[in-house]
């Protein structure tokens, strides 16, 4: 303001000096004309400046102010306005950067975030929230959230602020088969933050764990009940029971105890295989590994099957010898158990055209229906529980063998292939990837 006043004072002083000079040179009547001329010019210039200012005010917000054009005091006004305009632009830029940083941080959150306004309309959401709730980050903004998630349970939750302290787990129709964990947190001026997390996987794991515990308990309960039955009979020793009969009871109780031991052993093997520790990287001599599994299969069969071995190779495999042995023995023992006496079993190793290695165990036994094949590696799955196999020691199958095989194969980055036809026989193949196979043939 001082600059404006000084500008005016200087203009008036200059005009006064001009009028005096005109009076002294041309006489005082001329001085009056000069004063009127100066006054008119001064007024015209002020009107010009005010006009430019008015024009600028009428422009849309953000239009740069008029540039100074040598119009006395108006130059100071326009220069000051331009300075302020530049400062505003810089501040807005800073604000944009801060907003972008906030948005990026919110996008990077592993959880979904939805900002709701006072009427529970979506103001903003991150991509994670859109994925979880099957929403669109652009077209669904502005919509009332309860119009999109049309679940009475969710509507009740939204309308009951007392529940905001607790989360809501919702199985929404919007994303069938998924369960979503949500919690609403009010923050400022009626706005609230809805935190969203897809808990489907967690729910699945919980169910799996529950099923697993139920299965293990059931599998252990059956032999335990049998053992207790025999022990009670032995304890009571009904009159007239012979030593031979007692011996039979002890033997049957022992068989069931072995069955339990076998189950616990397999569970322990599975839990070791499921740890994050990588498998050993032994140099496994395939020929001797196959020969050893072959010997054990012959012993299991007790001469009831013909078991062919085709693994004359100098190939070496990088892997965990004991895990591979256990996987192959599981396949071979299944072949023995699910092939009627007199059947033919063959065990084979070969290197495929692409350099991968393939172990295979084939039999011409009872085979498996196509509909059951995809479930074989599930824990405790047996095709026919009623016809559970009877091993030579009477321990029966646990339904864990192929789960173990699958774990071993995955730990070696390989693949388990199963081909089978009901009544015709089966072939189980373990494919080991090329980099693990050193074919010395
Ligand atoms: P189990 O201990 O019952 O043998 P596995 O996991 O090894 O458990 O096998 C799962 C089921 O797959 C078996 O119960 C059986 O029904 C079927 N199966 C496995 N191998 C064979 C095979 N070679 N021939 C026919 N059925 C088989």
Tab-separated table of C-alpha atoms and ligand atoms in Angstrom:
chain	number	residue	atom	x	y	z
A	1	UNK	CA	0.000	0.000	0.000
A	2	UNK	CA	2.925	2.275	0.773
A	3	UNK	CA	4.241	1.692	-2.753
A	4	UNK	CA	0.853	2.769	-4.171
A	5	UNK	CA	0.806	5.933	-2.080
A	6	UNK	CA	4.400	6.774	-3.041
A	7	UNK	CA	3.520	6.124	-6.704
A	8	UNK	CA	0.546	8.485	-6.489
A	9	UNK	CA	2.653	11.151	-4.693
A	10	UNK	CA	5.340	10.933	-7.396
A	11	UNK	CA	2.770	11.209	-10.195
A	12	UNK	CA	1.154	14.259	-8.568
A	13	UNK	CA	4.572	15.851	-7.942
A	14	UNK	CA	5.587	15.293	-11.595
A	15	UNK	CA	2.294	16.749	-12.832
A	16	UNK	CA	2.711	19.754	-10.536
A	17	UNK	CA	6.265	20.315	-11.793
A	18	UNK	CA	4.992	20.006	-15.426
A	19	UNK	CA	2.230	22.595	-14.777
A	20	UNK	CA	4.690	25.031	-13.092
A	21	UNK	CA	7.186	24.541	-15.964
A	22	UNK	CA	4.397	25.183	-18.527
A	23	UNK	CA	3.298	28.304	-16.552
A	24	UNK	CA	6.862	29.695	-16.418
A	25	UNK	CA	7.606	28.980	-20.109
A	26	UNK	CA	4.249	29.590	-21.868
A	27	UNK	CA	2.440	31.741	-19.349
A	28	UNK	CA	-0.098	30.784	-16.642
A	29	UNK	CA	-3.174	30.429	-18.871
A	30	UNK	CA	-1.338	27.607	-20.694
A	31	UNK	CA	-0.529	26.053	-17.359
A	32	UNK	CA	-4.250	25.566	-16.663
A	33	UNK	CA	-4.665	23.663	-19.983
A	34	UNK	CA	-1.606	21.561	-19.176
A	35	UNK	CA	-3.022	20.705	-15.717
A	36	UNK	CA	-6.349	19.597	-17.267
A	37	UNK	CA	-4.461	17.506	-19.888
A	38	UNK	CA	-2.289	15.828	-17.259
A	39	UNK	CA	-5.354	15.170	-15.074
A	40	UNK	CA	-7.265	13.582	-17.965
A	41	UNK	CA	-4.287	11.399	-18.950
A	42	UNK	CA	-3.795	10.356	-15.316
A	43	UNK	CA	-7.442	9.401	-14.981
A	44	UNK	CA	-7.356	7.462	-18.284
A	45	UNK	CA	-4.335	5.447	-17.081
A	46	UNK	CA	-6.029	4.640	-13.763
A	47	UNK	CA	-9.170	3.500	-15.580
A	48	UNK	CA	-7.038	1.343	-17.893
A	49	UNK	CA	-5.429	-0.374	-14.869
A	50	UNK	CA	-8.808	-0.851	-13.112
A	51	UNK	CA	-10.236	-2.270	-16.352
A	52	UNK	CA	-7.461	-4.889	-16.619
A	53	UNK	CA	-8.002	-5.829	-12.988
A	54	UNK	CA	-11.764	-6.246	-13.541
A	55	UNK	CA	-11.162	-8.353	-16.638
A	56	UNK	CA	-8.828	-10.644	-14.703
A	57	UNK	CA	-11.308	-11.058	-11.841
A	58	UNK	CA	-13.887	-12.279	-14.374
A	59	UNK	CA	-11.542	-15.009	-15.692
A	60	UNK	CA	-11.765	-18.588	-14.360
A	61	UNK	CA	-10.011	-19.394	-11.080
A	62	UNK	CA	-6.274	-19.975	-11.592
A	63	UNK	CA	-5.840	-17.534	-14.553
A	64	UNK	CA	-2.527	-15.677	-14.133
A	65	UNK	CA	-2.946	-11.983	-13.156
A	66	UNK	CA	-2.227	-9.216	-15.785
A	67	UNK	CA	1.454	-8.533	-16.453
A	68	UNK	CA	2.873	-5.070	-15.539
A	69	UNK	CA	3.063	-2.829	-18.646
A	70	UNK	CA	4.633	0.378	-17.308
A	71	UNK	CA	1.355	1.755	-15.869
A	72	UNK	CA	2.691	3.466	-12.734
A	73	UNK	CA	1.059	2.256	-9.535
A	74	UNK	CA	-0.846	-0.512	-11.323
A	75	UNK	CA	2.506	-2.114	-12.186
A	76	UNK	CA	3.194	-2.493	-8.458
A	77	UNK	CA	-0.272	-3.994	-7.915
A	78	UNK	CA	0.086	-6.449	-10.821
A	79	UNK	CA	3.662	-7.399	-9.843
A	80	UNK	CA	2.495	-8.187	-6.280
A	81	UNK	CA	-0.442	-10.223	-7.635
A	82	UNK	CA	1.873	-12.180	-9.942
A	83	UNK	CA	4.219	-12.914	-7.042
A	84	UNK	CA	1.293	-14.288	-4.984
A	85	UNK	CA	0.071	-16.318	-7.963
A	86	UNK	CA	3.491	-17.990	-8.332
A	87	UNK	CA	3.587	-18.773	-4.600
A	88	UNK	CA	0.112	-20.314	-4.840
A	89	UNK	CA	1.184	-22.512	-7.737
A	90	UNK	CA	4.234	-23.718	-5.783
A	91	UNK	CA	2.090	-24.491	-2.700
A	92	UNK	CA	-0.476	-26.360	-4.757
A	93	UNK	CA	2.292	-28.404	-6.351
A	94	UNK	CA	3.630	-29.305	-2.881
A	95	UNK	CA	0.110	-30.270	-1.812
A	96	UNK	CA	-0.307	-32.472	-4.889
A	97	UNK	CA	2.988	-34.217	-4.177
A	98	UNK	CA	1.975	-34.842	-0.555
A	99	UNK	CA	-1.405	-36.204	-1.720
A	100	UNK	CA	0.284	-38.460	-4.269
A	101	UNK	CA	2.617	-39.777	-1.575
A	102	UNK	CA	-0.363	-40.510	0.654
A	103	UNK	CA	-2.204	-42.251	-2.197
A	104	UNK	CA	0.809	-44.375	-3.086
A	105	UNK	CA	1.242	-45.358	0.578
A	106	UNK	CA	-2.449	-46.289	0.820
A	107	UNK	CA	-2.190	-48.268	-2.430
A	108	UNK	CA	0.830	-50.140	-1.084
A	109	UNK	CA	-1.062	-51.280	2.023
A	110	UNK	CA	-1.598	-55.044	2.053
A	111	UNK	CA	-5.156	-54.412	3.296
A	112	UNK	CA	-8.070	-52.787	1.537
A	113	UNK	CA	-9.013	-49.241	2.585
A	114	UNK	CA	-12.303	-47.502	1.716
A	115	UNK	CA	-13.018	-43.910	2.784
A	116	UNK	CA	-16.736	-43.285	3.364
A	117	UNK	CA	-18.358	-39.855	3.725
A	118	UNK	CA	-21.042	-38.942	6.269
A	119	UNK	CA	-23.756	-40.638	4.172
A	120	UNK	CA	-21.589	-43.753	3.774
A	121	UNK	CA	-20.873	-43.050	0.135
A	122	UNK	CA	-17.514	-44.145	-1.178
A	123	UNK	CA	-15.099	-41.207	-1.421
A	124	UNK	CA	-12.020	-43.192	-2.265
A	125	UNK	CA	-10.738	-46.786	-2.122
A	126	UNK	CA	-7.417	-48.474	-2.804
A	127	UNK	CA	-6.977	-51.260	-5.345
A	128	UNK	CA	-6.766	-53.915	-2.641
A	129	UNK	CA	-10.246	-52.961	-1.383
A	130	UNK	CA	-11.612	-53.017	-4.921
A	131	UNK	CA	-10.167	-56.516	-5.431
A	132	UNK	CA	-11.481	-57.819	-2.111
A	133	UNK	CA	-15.005	-56.489	-2.606
A	134	UNK	CA	-15.143	-56.810	-6.389
A	135	UNK	CA	-15.634	-53.038	-6.821
A	136	UNK	CA	-14.434	-50.556	-9.417
A	137	UNK	CA	-12.029	-47.849	-8.207
A	138	UNK	CA	-13.595	-45.309	-10.563
A	139	UNK	CA	-17.213	-46.082	-11.358
A	140	UNK	CA	-18.163	-47.163	-7.829
A	141	UNK	CA	-16.827	-43.988	-6.211
A	142	UNK	CA	-19.782	-41.887	-5.046
A	143	UNK	CA	-22.066	-44.902	-4.577
A	144	UNK	CA	-23.469	-45.827	-1.168
A	145	UNK	CA	-21.495	-48.849	0.004
A	146	UNK	CA	-24.602	-50.665	1.229
A	147	UNK	CA	-26.055	-50.402	-2.294
A	148	UNK	CA	-23.053	-52.311	-3.593
A	149	UNK	CA	-22.673	-54.859	-0.771
A	150	UNK	CA	-26.283	-55.815	-0.377
A	151	UNK	CA	-26.012	-57.980	2.729
A	152	UNK	CA	-28.419	-57.388	5.654
A	153	UNK	CA	-25.595	-58.364	8.018
A	154	UNK	CA	-23.383	-55.604	6.609
A	155	UNK	CA	-26.228	-53.064	6.637
A	156	UNK	CA	-26.877	-53.852	10.333
A	157	UNK	CA	-23.195	-53.424	11.087
A	158	UNK	CA	-23.059	-50.040	9.306
A	159	UNK	CA	-26.098	-48.819	11.229
A	160	UNK	CA	-24.819	-49.821	14.653
A	161	UNK	CA	-21.856	-47.624	15.714
A	162	UNK	CA	-21.472	-49.675	18.898
A	163	UNK	CA	-20.225	-52.544	16.781
A	164	UNK	CA	-17.495	-50.518	15.072
A	165	UNK	CA	-14.996	-51.589	17.755
A	166	UNK	CA	-15.304	-55.166	16.468
A	167	UNK	CA	-14.710	-56.643	13.061
A	168	UNK	CA	-17.339	-58.221	10.851
A	169	UNK	CA	-16.541	-61.386	8.919
A	170	UNK	CA	-18.780	-61.482	5.881
A	171	UNK	CA	-19.341	-64.222	3.321
A	172	UNK	CA	-20.588	-61.841	0.649
A	173	UNK	CA	-22.603	-62.885	-2.402
A	174	UNK	CA	-20.666	-60.263	-4.333
A	175	UNK	CA	-17.575	-62.490	-4.198
A	176	UNK	CA	-18.989	-66.016	-3.894
A	177	UNK	CA	-16.864	-68.490	-1.981
A	178	UNK	CA	-14.873	-65.719	-0.293
A	179	UNK	CA	-14.977	-64.461	3.247
A	180	UNK	CA	-14.032	-60.864	3.975
A	181	UNK	CA	-12.966	-59.373	7.296
A	182	UNK	CA	-14.090	-55.722	7.695
A	183	UNK	CA	-13.864	-53.053	10.347
A	184	UNK	CA	-15.237	-49.516	10.291
A	185	UNK	CA	-13.318	-46.734	12.064
A	186	UNK	CA	-14.886	-43.264	12.177
A	187	UNK	CA	-12.426	-40.393	11.911
A	188	UNK	CA	-13.272	-36.739	11.199
A	189	UNK	CA	-16.557	-34.945	10.364
A	190	UNK	CA	-18.682	-38.060	9.976
A	191	UNK	CA	-16.194	-39.716	7.651
A	192	UNK	CA	-15.069	-43.257	8.297
A	193	UNK	CA	-12.454	-45.694	7.182
A	194	UNK	CA	-13.483	-49.214	6.226
A	195	UNK	CA	-10.585	-51.669	6.507
A	196	UNK	CA	-11.029	-54.813	4.430
A	197	UNK	CA	-9.089	-58.081	4.260
A	198	UNK	CA	-9.779	-61.245	2.290
A	199	UNK	CA	-9.640	-64.068	4.839
A	200	UNK	CA	-10.709	-66.889	2.522
A	201	UNK	CA	-7.297	-68.544	2.626
A	202	UNK	CA	-7.151	-68.251	6.406
A	203	UNK	CA	-10.651	-69.734	6.738
A	204	UNK	CA	-9.648	-72.584	4.399
A	205	UNK	CA	-6.511	-73.274	6.457
A	206	UNK	CA	-8.562	-73.302	9.658
A	207	UNK	CA	-10.993	-75.798	8.139
A	208	UNK	CA	-8.121	-77.923	6.859
A	209	UNK	CA	-6.482	-77.921	10.277
A	210	UNK	CA	-9.757	-78.855	11.944
A	211	UNK	CA	-10.356	-81.663	9.427
A	212	UNK	CA	-6.803	-82.859	9.848
A	213	UNK	CA	-7.082	-83.079	13.642
A	214	UNK	CA	-10.452	-84.822	13.279
A	215	UNK	CA	-8.971	-87.312	10.795
A	216	UNK	CA	-5.911	-88.072	12.906
A	217	UNK	CA	-8.054	-88.552	15.998
A	218	UNK	CA	-10.388	-90.834	14.089
A	219	UNK	CA	-7.525	-92.872	12.594
A	220	UNK	CA	-5.920	-93.320	16.018
A	221	UNK	CA	-9.177	-93.993	17.797
A	222	UNK	CA	-10.071	-97.083	15.776
A	223	UNK	CA	-6.962	-99.171	16.544
A	224	UNK	CA	-6.910	-97.836	20.101
A	225	UNK	CA	-10.469	-99.058	20.694
A	226	UNK	CA	-9.529	-102.479	19.292
A	227	UNK	CA	-6.416	-102.686	21.498
A	228	UNK	CA	-8.418	-101.723	24.594
A	229	UNK	CA	-11.030	-104.359	23.718
A	230	UNK	CA	-8.398	-107.118	23.532
A	231	UNK	CA	-6.615	-105.909	26.659
A	232	UNK	CA	-9.888	-105.928	28.638
A	233	UNK	CA	-10.626	-109.444	27.409
A	234	UNK	CA	-7.148	-110.574	28.445
A	235	UNK	CA	-7.499	-108.820	31.808
A	236	UNK	CA	-10.855	-110.462	32.519
A	237	UNK	CA	-9.562	-113.834	31.228
A	238	UNK	CA	-13.008	-115.462	30.971
A	239	UNK	CA	-13.029	-118.994	32.380
A	240	UNK	CA	-12.064	-121.609	29.841
A	241	UNK	CA	-10.055	-119.286	27.595
A	242	UNK	CA	-6.988	-121.084	26.276
A	243	UNK	CA	-3.423	-119.777	26.270
A	244	UNK	CA	-3.537	-120.072	22.500
A	245	UNK	CA	-6.550	-117.736	22.324
A	246	UNK	CA	-4.892	-115.272	24.697
A	247	UNK	CA	-1.810	-115.365	22.454
A	248	UNK	CA	-4.016	-114.519	19.468
A	249	UNK	CA	-5.508	-111.526	21.305
A	250	UNK	CA	-2.034	-110.251	22.159
A	251	UNK	CA	-1.001	-110.668	18.541
A	252	UNK	CA	-4.057	-108.763	17.279
A	253	UNK	CA	-3.503	-105.975	19.810
A	254	UNK	CA	0.131	-105.795	18.678
A	255	UNK	CA	-1.000	-105.494	15.037
A	256	UNK	CA	-3.202	-102.547	15.920
A	257	UNK	CA	-0.394	-100.931	17.935
A	258	UNK	CA	1.852	-101.297	14.855
A	259	UNK	CA	-0.850	-99.662	12.755
A	260	UNK	CA	-0.850	-96.712	15.144
A	261	UNK	CA	2.929	-96.573	15.097
A	262	UNK	CA	2.922	-96.612	11.292
A	263	UNK	CA	0.408	-93.757	11.218
A	264	UNK	CA	2.409	-91.666	13.687
A	265	UNK	CA	5.608	-92.344	11.691
A	266	UNK	CA	3.948	-91.163	8.482
A	267	UNK	CA	2.554	-88.062	10.200
A	268	UNK	CA	6.027	-87.233	11.478
A	269	UNK	CA	7.488	-87.756	7.995
A	270	UNK	CA	4.868	-85.399	6.553
A	271	UNK	CA	5.508	-82.730	9.145
A	272	UNK	CA	9.275	-82.899	8.477
A	273	UNK	CA	8.639	-82.621	4.724
A	274	UNK	CA	6.448	-79.583	5.264
A	275	UNK	CA	9.142	-77.590	7.029
A	276	UNK	CA	10.900	-74.851	5.085
A	277	UNK	CA	14.265	-76.623	5.343
A	278	UNK	CA	15.326	-77.539	1.784
A	279	UNK	CA	15.997	-81.200	0.913
A	280	UNK	CA	19.567	-82.524	0.975
A	281	UNK	CA	21.483	-82.313	-2.237
A	282	UNK	CA	22.995	-85.810	-2.279
A	283	UNK	CA	24.464	-87.462	-5.349
A	284	UNK	CA	21.885	-90.208	-5.624
A	285	UNK	CA	22.941	-93.249	-7.686
A	286	UNK	CA	19.709	-94.105	-9.380
A	287	UNK	CA	20.520	-97.746	-10.124
A	288	UNK	CA	21.308	-98.533	-6.501
A	289	UNK	CA	18.312	-96.550	-5.215
A	290	UNK	CA	15.959	-98.473	-7.510
A	291	UNK	CA	17.626	-101.799	-6.646
A	292	UNK	CA	17.122	-101.160	-2.954
A	293	UNK	CA	13.423	-100.239	-3.410
A	294	UNK	CA	13.037	-103.327	-5.643
A	295	UNK	CA	14.428	-105.609	-2.904
A	296	UNK	CA	12.008	-104.138	-0.353
A	297	UNK	CA	9.058	-104.496	-2.747
A	298	UNK	CA	9.982	-108.174	-3.305
A	299	UNK	CA	10.055	-108.709	0.451
A	300	UNK	CA	6.654	-107.008	0.843
A	301	UNK	CA	5.137	-109.092	-1.932
A	302	UNK	CA	6.474	-112.290	-0.396
A	303	UNK	CA	6.783	-113.853	-3.854
A	304	UNK	CA	3.140	-113.216	-4.764
A	305	UNK	CA	3.937	-110.878	-7.677
A	306	UNK	CA	6.374	-110.651	-10.493
A	307	UNK	CA	8.309	-107.424	-9.983
A	308	UNK	CA	10.454	-106.299	-12.951
A	309	UNK	CA	13.212	-103.716	-12.628
A	310	UNK	CA	14.475	-101.644	-15.544
A	311	UNK	CA	17.020	-99.216	-14.136
A	312	UNK	CA	20.444	-100.166	-15.464
A	313	UNK	CA	21.911	-96.721	-15.524
A	314	UNK	CA	24.934	-94.782	-14.366
A	315	UNK	CA	22.778	-91.667	-13.988
A	316	UNK	CA	23.063	-89.593	-10.850
A	317	UNK	CA	20.382	-87.386	-9.427
A	318	UNK	CA	20.882	-84.340	-7.194
A	319	UNK	CA	18.347	-84.720	-4.444
A	320	UNK	CA	17.552	-86.057	-1.008
A	321	UNK	CA	18.271	-89.783	-1.085
A	322	UNK	CA	16.179	-90.728	1.916
A	323	UNK	CA	13.164	-88.665	0.735
A	324	UNK	CA	13.351	-90.146	-2.776
A	325	UNK	CA	13.691	-93.637	-1.307
A	326	UNK	CA	10.619	-93.077	0.835
A	327	UNK	CA	8.576	-91.768	-2.147
A	328	UNK	CA	9.532	-94.667	-4.417
A	329	UNK	CA	8.939	-97.235	-1.698
A	330	UNK	CA	5.458	-95.766	-1.138
A	331	UNK	CA	4.666	-96.195	-4.846
A	332	UNK	CA	6.109	-99.709	-4.950
A	333	UNK	CA	4.337	-100.807	-1.781
A	334	UNK	CA	1.026	-99.417	-3.109
A	335	UNK	CA	1.576	-101.401	-6.320
A	336	UNK	CA	2.093	-104.555	-4.227
A	337	UNK	CA	-0.905	-103.893	-2.006
A	338	UNK	CA	-3.344	-102.964	-4.753
A	339	UNK	CA	-2.358	-105.746	-7.167
A	340	UNK	CA	-3.849	-109.184	-6.606
A	341	UNK	CA	-1.404	-112.097	-6.274
A	342	UNK	CA	0.053	-113.226	-9.607
A	343	UNK	CA	0.033	-109.651	-10.958
A	344	UNK	CA	2.879	-107.929	-12.733
A	345	UNK	CA	4.621	-104.832	-11.362
A	346	UNK	CA	7.387	-102.960	-13.169
A	347	UNK	CA	9.752	-100.314	-11.867
A	348	UNK	CA	11.552	-98.192	-14.399
A	349	UNK	CA	13.945	-95.230	-14.763
A	350	UNK	CA	14.494	-93.331	-17.994
A	351	UNK	CA	15.699	-89.959	-19.220
A	352	UNK	CA	13.067	-88.196	-21.331
A	353	UNK	CA	13.791	-86.348	-24.583
A	354	UNK	CA	13.843	-82.971	-22.822
A	355	UNK	CA	16.441	-84.226	-20.319
A	356	UNK	CA	14.035	-84.651	-17.382
A	357	UNK	CA	14.265	-87.926	-15.469
A	358	UNK	CA	11.294	-90.239	-14.906
A	359	UNK	CA	10.804	-92.880	-12.222
A	360	UNK	CA	7.735	-94.988	-12.851
A	361	UNK	CA	5.981	-97.804	-11.057
A	362	UNK	CA	3.306	-99.671	-13.050
A	363	UNK	CA	1.020	-102.479	-12.029
A	364	UNK	CA	-1.859	-104.440	-13.529
A	365	UNK	CA	-3.800	-104.327	-10.284
A	366	UNK	CA	-7.222	-103.033	-9.281
A	367	UNK	CA	-6.734	-99.561	-10.805
A	368	UNK	CA	-8.475	-96.339	-9.814
A	369	UNK	CA	-11.594	-94.680	-11.252
A	370	UNK	CA	-10.969	-91.436	-13.170
A	371	UNK	CA	-13.146	-89.488	-10.719
A	372	UNK	CA	-10.903	-90.433	-7.784
A	373	UNK	CA	-7.511	-89.784	-9.356
A	374	UNK	CA	-7.384	-86.047	-8.551
A	375	UNK	CA	-8.049	-86.745	-4.856
A	376	UNK	CA	-5.369	-89.394	-4.354
A	377	UNK	CA	-2.776	-87.044	-2.857
A	378	UNK	CA	-5.212	-85.634	-0.270
A	379	UNK	CA	-4.312	-86.657	3.225
A	380	UNK	CA	-6.256	-89.678	4.497
A	381	UNK	CA	-7.952	-90.177	1.151
A	382	UNK	CA	-8.582	-93.813	0.298
A	383	UNK	CA	-10.560	-94.904	-2.700
A	384	UNK	CA	-12.450	-97.540	-0.792
A	385	UNK	CA	-12.216	-97.199	2.968
A	386	UNK	CA	-14.259	-100.349	3.421
A	387	UNK	CA	-11.767	-102.287	1.365
A	388	UNK	CA	-8.714	-100.730	3.057
A	389	UNK	CA	-5.670	-102.698	2.076
A	390	UNK	CA	-4.328	-105.345	4.334
A	391	UNK	CA	-0.572	-105.332	4.459
A	392	UNK	CA	1.318	-108.500	5.206
A	393	UNK	CA	1.670	-107.283	8.796
A	394	UNK	CA	-2.031	-106.440	8.902
A	395	UNK	CA	-1.414	-102.745	9.522
A	396	UNK	CA	-3.586	-101.504	6.614
A	397	UNK	CA	-3.189	-98.259	4.671
A	398	UNK	CA	-3.141	-94.831	6.273
A	399	UNK	CA	-4.117	-92.723	3.256
A	400	UNK	CA	-0.970	-90.668	3.813
A	401	UNK	CA	1.464	-92.433	1.458
A	402	UNK	CA	0.698	-90.434	-1.682
A	403	UNK	CA	0.637	-87.145	0.304
A	404	UNK	CA	4.198	-87.954	1.307
A	405	UNK	CA	5.106	-88.738	-2.320
A	406	UNK	CA	3.594	-85.434	-3.454
A	407	UNK	CA	5.540	-83.461	-0.838
A	408	UNK	CA	8.811	-85.134	-1.812
A	409	UNK	CA	8.164	-84.492	-5.503
A	410	UNK	CA	7.347	-80.818	-4.886
A	411	UNK	CA	10.470	-80.392	-2.753
A	412	UNK	CA	12.457	-81.621	-5.759
A	413	UNK	CA	10.584	-79.256	-8.124
A	414	UNK	CA	9.187	-82.274	-9.897
A	415	UNK	CA	5.783	-83.576	-10.934
A	416	UNK	CA	3.710	-86.596	-9.950
A	417	UNK	CA	1.772	-88.075	-12.865
A	418	UNK	CA	-0.930	-90.691	-12.295
A	419	UNK	CA	-2.492	-92.787	-15.044
A	420	UNK	CA	-4.942	-95.462	-14.070
A	421	UNK	CA	-7.938	-97.390	-15.271
A	422	UNK	CA	-10.344	-99.223	-13.034
A	423	UNK	CA	-9.678	-102.953	-13.187
A	424	UNK	CA	-6.725	-102.513	-15.568
A	425	UNK	CA	-3.898	-101.160	-13.408
A	426	UNK	CA	-2.015	-97.967	-12.691
A	427	UNK	CA	1.202	-96.134	-13.494
A	428	UNK	CA	2.619	-93.585	-11.074
A	429	UNK	CA	5.484	-91.462	-12.471
A	430	UNK	CA	7.762	-89.022	-10.729
A	431	UNK	CA	9.285	-86.501	-13.141
A	432	UNK	CA	12.490	-84.906	-11.902
A	433	UNK	CA	13.514	-81.725	-13.711
A	434	UNK	CA	16.478	-81.733	-16.034
A	435	UNK	CA	18.925	-79.684	-13.916
A	436	UNK	CA	18.860	-82.330	-11.186
A	437	UNK	CA	19.669	-85.194	-13.570
A	438	UNK	CA	23.235	-86.049	-14.509
A	439	UNK	CA	22.799	-88.697	-17.202
A	440	UNK	CA	26.092	-90.572	-17.357
A	441	UNK	CA	24.775	-93.141	-19.851
B	1	LIG	P1	-2.716	-95.868	1.560
B	1	LIG	O1	-1.883	-95.891	2.756
B	1	LIG	O2	-4.175	-96.031	1.817
B	1	LIG	O3	-2.214	-96.759	0.465
B	1	LIG	P2	-1.946	-93.771	-0.208
B	1	LIG	O4	-1.969	-92.305	0.010
B	1	LIG	O5	-0.653	-94.400	-0.524
B	1	LIG	O6	-2.607	-94.367	1.071
B	1	LIG	O7	-2.963	-94.107	-1.357
B	1	LIG	C1	-4.228	-93.493	-1.345
B	1	LIG	C2	-5.255	-94.390	-2.035
B	1	LIG	O8	-4.925	-94.462	-3.432
B	1	LIG	C3	-5.205	-95.803	-1.559
B	1	LIG	O9	-6.013	-95.956	-0.412
B	1	LIG	C4	-5.754	-96.550	-2.762
B	1	LIG	O10	-7.136	-96.503	-2.728
B	1	LIG	C5	-5.276	-95.722	-3.941
B	1	LIG	N1	-4.057	-96.297	-4.587
B	1	LIG	C6	-2.783	-95.920	-4.391
B	1	LIG	N2	-1.946	-96.621	-5.186
B	1	LIG	C7	-2.711	-97.467	-5.897
B	1	LIG	C8	-2.450	-98.458	-6.908
B	1	LIG	N3	-1.218	-98.715	-7.327
B	1	LIG	N4	-3.502	-99.126	-7.421
B	1	LIG	C9	-4.756	-98.863	-7.014
B	1	LIG	N5	-5.077	-97.940	-6.070
B	1	LIG	C10	-4.071	-97.252	-5.511
